[in-house]
Amino acid sequence: MVGTWFPSIGRRPIADITSTELLATLRSVEAAGTIDKAHTLKQNAGQVFRYGVPTGRGEKDPTAALTGALAPVVITPPPKHTSPWYSTAL
């Protein structure tokens, strides 16, 4: 995750990071085909920003504005067992 954040926003104070910059970083991760990683990074960034508000390091959480901006994670259910052995065991 460090390699994802540091090239674009890694060394900047969290008060200077905007929702647009954060979305651009998350979109680059999403474009690489790792949608679940983009959601995890958004969640982790939100935790950092929410911690920064009460400690005086930032004014707001820019990840709150990104709700619904990322593609949803598609979970496919496992295939059903169609073997006769499974149907008699139930």
Coordinates of C-alpha atoms in Angstrom, one line a residue:
M1 CA 0.0 0.0 0.0
V2 CA 2.9 2.3 0.6
G3 CA 3.9 2.1 -3.1
T4 CA 0.4 3.2 -4.1
W5 CA 0.2 6.3 -1.9
F6 CA 3.7 7.7 -1.8
P7 CA 4.2 8.7 -5.4
S8 CA 1.2 11.0 -5.3
I9 CA 0.2 12.0 -1.8
G10 CA 2.5 10.2 0.6
R11 CA 4.6 13.0 2.0
R12 CA 2.0 15.8 2.1
P13 CA 0.1 16.9 5.2
I14 CA -3.4 15.4 5.4
A15 CA -4.9 18.9 5.6
D16 CA -3.6 19.6 2.0
I17 CA -5.1 16.5 0.4
T18 CA -8.4 16.9 -1.5
S19 CA -11.1 14.5 -2.5
T20 CA -10.2 14.9 -6.1
E21 CA -6.5 13.9 -5.6
L22 CA -7.6 11.0 -3.5
L23 CA -10.0 9.8 -6.1
A24 CA -7.4 10.1 -8.8
T25 CA -5.1 7.8 -6.8
L26 CA -7.9 5.3 -6.1
R27 CA -8.9 5.3 -9.8
S28 CA -5.3 4.4 -10.8
V29 CA -5.5 1.4 -8.5
E30 CA -8.9 0.6 -9.8
A31 CA -7.6 0.8 -13.4
A32 CA -5.0 -1.8 -12.6
G33 CA -7.8 -4.3 -12.0
T34 CA -7.6 -4.5 -8.2
I35 CA -11.0 -3.0 -7.2
D36 CA -11.0 -4.6 -3.8
K37 CA -7.6 -3.0 -3.1
A38 CA -8.9 0.4 -4.1
H39 CA -11.8 -0.1 -1.5
T40 CA -9.3 -1.1 1.1
L41 CA -7.1 1.9 0.5
K42 CA -10.1 4.2 0.7
Q43 CA -11.1 2.6 4.0
N44 CA -7.6 3.0 5.4
A45 CA -7.3 6.6 4.2
G46 CA -10.6 7.4 5.9
Q47 CA -9.3 6.0 9.1
V48 CA -6.2 8.2 8.9
F49 CA -8.3 11.3 8.0
R50 CA -10.8 10.6 10.8
Y51 CA -7.9 10.3 13.3
G52 CA -6.4 13.6 12.0
V53 CA -9.5 15.6 12.6
P54 CA -9.6 15.4 16.5
T55 CA -5.8 15.6 16.7
G56 CA -5.8 18.9 14.7
R57 CA -3.9 17.6 11.7
G58 CA -6.9 18.1 9.3
E59 CA -10.2 19.8 9.0
K60 CA -12.3 17.1 7.4
D61 CA -12.4 13.6 5.9
P62 CA -12.2 13.8 2.1
T63 CA -13.1 10.1 1.8
A64 CA -16.7 10.8 2.9
A65 CA -17.3 12.6 -0.4
L66 CA -16.1 9.5 -2.3
T67 CA -19.0 7.3 -1.3
G68 CA -20.2 5.4 -4.3
A69 CA -17.4 6.8 -6.6
L70 CA -15.6 3.5 -6.9
A71 CA -16.8 0.5 -8.9
P72 CA -18.4 -2.1 -6.6
V73 CA -16.6 -5.3 -5.7
V74 CA -18.3 -8.2 -7.5
I75 CA -18.5 -11.3 -5.5
T76 CA -19.5 -14.5 -7.4
P77 CA -21.1 -17.3 -5.4
P78 CA -19.4 -20.7 -5.5
P79 CA -20.9 -23.2 -8.0
K80 CA -23.6 -25.5 -6.8
H81 CA -23.0 -29.1 -6.6
T82 CA -24.9 -31.0 -9.3
S83 CA -23.4 -34.4 -8.6
P84 CA -25.9 -37.2 -7.7
W85 CA -23.7 -38.0 -4.7
Y86 CA -24.3 -34.6 -3.1
S87 CA -28.1 -34.7 -3.7
T88 CA -28.4 -38.0 -1.9
A89 CA -26.3 -36.9 1.0
L90 CA -28.7 -34.1 1.9

